[in-house]
């Protein structure tokens, strides 16, 4: 209800909103239709900017690529931004099985990570938690300066 109420308050012109929604759907459909071409263009642009691109066809291949990079660099911790792709392939669990911690930098993702849960929403992953639950999780998992309970 909270999100729906906020959206309703932000929409002043229902017709304009519907037009924009349809335009967004059209852009998404056109992008999906051109995805192979766009991914190759992305790879080329990334490579030109010094970024190494890795391709994987399965979650297992993607996880193994990350594991090899971590091993090659003797990493025991990976710091990662909010990524539905890494959630979908089970990267955190895969790396934990190899004694490599994945630390989430997005607060919502971090909250569900320390709760050993999966995100409940793509934009607001911890929306199912209230303030008291979040406070308890942080108290249990974060050592605060001056905290005598560690």
mmCIF file of C-alpha atoms in Angstrom:
data_model
loop_
_atom_site.group_PDB
_atom_site.id
_atom_site.type_symbol
_atom_site.label_atom_id
_atom_site.label_comp_id
_atom_site.label_asym_id
_atom_site.label_seq_id
_atom_site.Cartn_x
_atom_site.Cartn_y
_atom_site.Cartn_z
ATOM 1 C CA UNK A 1 0.000 0.000 0.000
ATOM 2 C CA UNK A 2 2.844 2.374 0.867
ATOM 3 C CA UNK A 3 4.372 2.228 -2.614
ATOM 4 C CA UNK A 4 1.021 2.429 -4.370
ATOM 5 C CA UNK A 5 0.032 5.462 -2.286
ATOM 6 C CA UNK A 6 3.320 7.218 -3.043
ATOM 7 C CA UNK A 7 2.916 6.522 -6.765
ATOM 8 C CA UNK A 8 -0.670 7.784 -6.729
ATOM 9 C CA UNK A 9 0.456 10.990 -4.999
ATOM 10 C CA UNK A 10 3.207 11.503 -7.589
ATOM 11 C CA UNK A 11 0.913 10.985 -10.591
ATOM 12 C CA UNK A 12 -0.923 14.143 -11.439
ATOM 13 C CA UNK A 13 -1.924 13.168 -14.965
ATOM 14 C CA UNK A 14 -3.172 9.596 -15.339
ATOM 15 C CA UNK A 15 -3.195 9.805 -19.146
ATOM 16 C CA UNK A 16 0.420 10.990 -19.251
ATOM 17 C CA UNK A 17 1.411 8.215 -16.847
ATOM 18 C CA UNK A 18 -0.253 5.605 -19.068
ATOM 19 C CA UNK A 19 1.461 7.063 -22.153
ATOM 20 C CA UNK A 20 4.849 6.876 -20.417
ATOM 21 C CA UNK A 21 4.134 3.333 -19.205
ATOM 22 C CA UNK A 22 3.354 2.228 -22.757
ATOM 23 C CA UNK A 23 6.438 4.027 -24.079
ATOM 24 C CA UNK A 24 8.578 2.233 -21.482
ATOM 25 C CA UNK A 25 7.096 -1.130 -22.488
ATOM 26 C CA UNK A 26 7.843 -0.378 -26.143
ATOM 27 C CA UNK A 27 11.456 0.549 -25.360
ATOM 28 C CA UNK A 28 11.857 -2.629 -23.286
ATOM 29 C CA UNK A 29 10.419 -4.811 -26.075
ATOM 30 C CA UNK A 30 12.642 -3.207 -28.721
ATOM 31 C CA UNK A 31 15.685 -3.614 -26.487
ATOM 32 C CA UNK A 32 14.983 -7.289 -25.838
ATOM 33 C CA UNK A 33 14.555 -7.853 -29.587
ATOM 34 C CA UNK A 34 18.000 -6.303 -30.182
ATOM 35 C CA UNK A 35 19.685 -7.747 -27.096
ATOM 36 C CA UNK A 36 22.474 -9.743 -28.803
ATOM 37 C CA UNK A 37 23.519 -6.724 -30.867
ATOM 38 C CA UNK A 38 23.326 -4.390 -27.862
ATOM 39 C CA UNK A 39 25.364 -6.745 -25.675
ATOM 40 C CA UNK A 40 28.103 -6.909 -28.287
ATOM 41 C CA UNK A 41 28.061 -3.108 -28.498
ATOM 42 C CA UNK A 42 28.338 -2.939 -24.703
ATOM 43 C CA UNK A 43 31.284 -5.343 -24.738
ATOM 44 C CA UNK A 44 33.045 -3.244 -27.367
ATOM 45 C CA UNK A 45 32.503 -0.020 -25.408
ATOM 46 C CA UNK A 46 33.616 -1.633 -22.164
ATOM 47 C CA UNK A 47 36.740 -3.095 -23.761
ATOM 48 C CA UNK A 48 37.633 0.282 -25.258
ATOM 49 C CA UNK A 49 37.473 1.690 -21.723
ATOM 50 C CA UNK A 50 39.803 -0.949 -20.285
ATOM 51 C CA UNK A 51 37.102 -3.172 -18.813
ATOM 52 C CA UNK A 52 37.446 -6.922 -19.200
ATOM 53 C CA UNK A 53 34.168 -8.591 -20.170
ATOM 54 C CA UNK A 54 33.367 -12.217 -19.379
ATOM 55 C CA UNK A 55 30.574 -14.194 -21.054
ATOM 56 C CA UNK A 56 28.672 -17.038 -19.404
ATOM 57 C CA UNK A 57 25.732 -19.040 -20.677
ATOM 58 C CA UNK A 58 24.737 -20.577 -17.347
ATOM 59 C CA UNK A 59 24.737 -19.555 -13.689
ATOM 60 C CA UNK A 60 27.384 -22.217 -13.015
ATOM 61 C CA UNK A 61 29.686 -20.704 -15.652
ATOM 62 C CA UNK A 62 29.164 -17.184 -14.283
ATOM 63 C CA UNK A 63 29.856 -18.279 -10.718
ATOM 64 C CA UNK A 64 32.972 -20.160 -11.784
ATOM 65 C CA UNK A 65 34.327 -17.089 -13.613
ATOM 66 C CA UNK A 66 33.930 -15.020 -10.429
ATOM 67 C CA UNK A 67 35.490 -17.804 -8.340
ATOM 68 C CA UNK A 68 38.500 -17.985 -10.682
ATOM 69 C CA UNK A 69 39.001 -14.211 -10.524
ATOM 70 C CA UNK A 70 38.802 -14.316 -6.718
ATOM 71 C CA UNK A 71 41.247 -17.234 -6.523
ATOM 72 C CA UNK A 72 43.675 -15.599 -8.952
ATOM 73 C CA UNK A 73 43.690 -12.512 -6.710
ATOM 74 C CA UNK A 74 43.706 -14.479 -3.445
ATOM 75 C CA UNK A 75 40.525 -12.658 -2.430
ATOM 76 C CA UNK A 76 38.649 -13.722 0.657
ATOM 77 C CA UNK A 77 36.046 -10.949 0.395
ATOM 78 C CA UNK A 78 34.070 -9.557 -2.515
ATOM 79 C CA UNK A 79 32.321 -6.221 -2.171
ATOM 80 C CA UNK A 80 29.417 -6.001 -4.551
ATOM 81 C CA UNK A 81 26.726 -3.546 -5.501
ATOM 82 C CA UNK A 82 23.063 -4.301 -5.833
ATOM 83 C CA UNK A 83 22.754 -6.825 -8.618
ATOM 84 C CA UNK A 84 19.764 -8.965 -9.441
ATOM 85 C CA UNK A 85 22.015 -10.976 -11.749
ATOM 86 C CA UNK A 86 24.238 -12.066 -8.855
ATOM 87 C CA UNK A 87 21.113 -12.848 -6.824
ATOM 88 C CA UNK A 88 19.679 -14.928 -9.668
ATOM 89 C CA UNK A 89 22.841 -17.018 -10.065
ATOM 90 C CA UNK A 90 23.285 -17.554 -6.315
ATOM 91 C CA UNK A 91 26.717 -15.914 -6.253
ATOM 92 C CA UNK A 92 26.817 -15.269 -2.498
ATOM 93 C CA UNK A 93 26.146 -18.923 -1.655
ATOM 94 C CA UNK A 94 28.535 -20.184 -4.335
ATOM 95 C CA UNK A 95 31.353 -17.988 -3.061
ATOM 96 C CA UNK A 96 30.625 -18.802 0.593
ATOM 97 C CA UNK A 97 31.140 -22.485 -0.267
ATOM 98 C CA UNK A 98 34.622 -21.432 -1.407
ATOM 99 C CA UNK A 99 35.327 -19.441 1.776
ATOM 100 C CA UNK A 100 34.891 -16.085 0.046
ATOM 101 C CA UNK A 101 32.524 -13.610 1.693
ATOM 102 C CA UNK A 102 30.316 -11.388 -0.442
ATOM 103 C CA UNK A 103 29.466 -8.121 1.258
ATOM 104 C CA UNK A 104 26.513 -6.161 -0.098
ATOM 105 C CA UNK A 105 26.918 -2.384 -0.405
ATOM 106 C CA UNK A 106 23.203 -1.666 -0.907
ATOM 107 C CA UNK A 107 21.553 -1.300 2.510
ATOM 108 C CA UNK A 108 18.404 -3.207 1.571
ATOM 109 C CA UNK A 109 20.448 -6.037 0.062
ATOM 110 C CA UNK A 110 22.698 -6.024 3.142
ATOM 111 C CA UNK A 111 19.670 -6.321 5.428
ATOM 112 C CA UNK A 112 18.316 -9.373 3.608
ATOM 113 C CA UNK A 113 21.838 -10.810 3.424
ATOM 114 C CA UNK A 114 22.396 -10.741 7.183
ATOM 115 C CA UNK A 115 18.861 -12.105 7.675
ATOM 116 C CA UNK A 116 19.729 -15.007 5.336
ATOM 117 C CA UNK A 117 16.773 -14.112 3.125
ATOM 118 C CA UNK A 118 16.238 -13.304 -0.511
ATOM 119 C CA UNK A 119 15.074 -9.876 -1.667
ATOM 120 C CA UNK A 120 11.319 -9.402 -1.601
ATOM 121 C CA UNK A 121 11.279 -6.589 -4.162
ATOM 122 C CA UNK A 122 13.612 -5.623 -7.013
ATOM 123 C CA UNK A 123 13.881 -1.981 -5.919
ATOM 124 C CA UNK A 124 13.235 -2.326 -2.189
ATOM 125 C CA UNK A 125 14.669 -5.714 -1.238
ATOM 126 C CA UNK A 126 13.913 -5.403 2.484
ATOM 127 C CA UNK A 127 10.490 -3.779 2.257
ATOM 128 C CA UNK A 128 8.987 -6.711 4.163
ATOM 129 C CA UNK A 129 10.961 -5.747 7.272
ATOM 130 C CA UNK A 130 9.907 -3.090 9.766
ATOM 131 C CA UNK A 131 12.193 -0.733 11.706
ATOM 132 C CA UNK A 132 12.285 -2.920 14.802
ATOM 133 C CA UNK A 133 13.272 -6.020 12.816
ATOM 134 C CA UNK A 134 16.026 -4.105 11.014
ATOM 135 C CA UNK A 135 17.304 -2.629 14.282
ATOM 136 C CA UNK A 136 17.444 -6.118 15.826
ATOM 137 C CA UNK A 137 19.309 -7.538 12.814
ATOM 138 C CA UNK A 138 21.863 -4.734 12.883
ATOM 139 C CA UNK A 139 22.304 -5.144 16.636
ATOM 140 C CA UNK A 140 22.934 -8.875 16.195
ATOM 141 C CA UNK A 141 25.320 -8.602 13.237
ATOM 142 C CA UNK A 142 27.173 -5.314 13.557
ATOM 143 C CA UNK A 143 29.713 -4.556 16.258
ATOM 144 C CA UNK A 144 29.086 -0.958 17.247
ATOM 145 C CA UNK A 145 31.768 1.094 18.955
ATOM 146 C CA UNK A 146 31.144 1.019 22.685
ATOM 147 C CA UNK A 147 28.849 -2.013 22.410
ATOM 148 C CA UNK A 148 29.571 -4.254 25.362
ATOM 149 C CA UNK A 149 27.660 -7.187 23.845
ATOM 150 C CA UNK A 150 30.321 -8.317 21.338
#
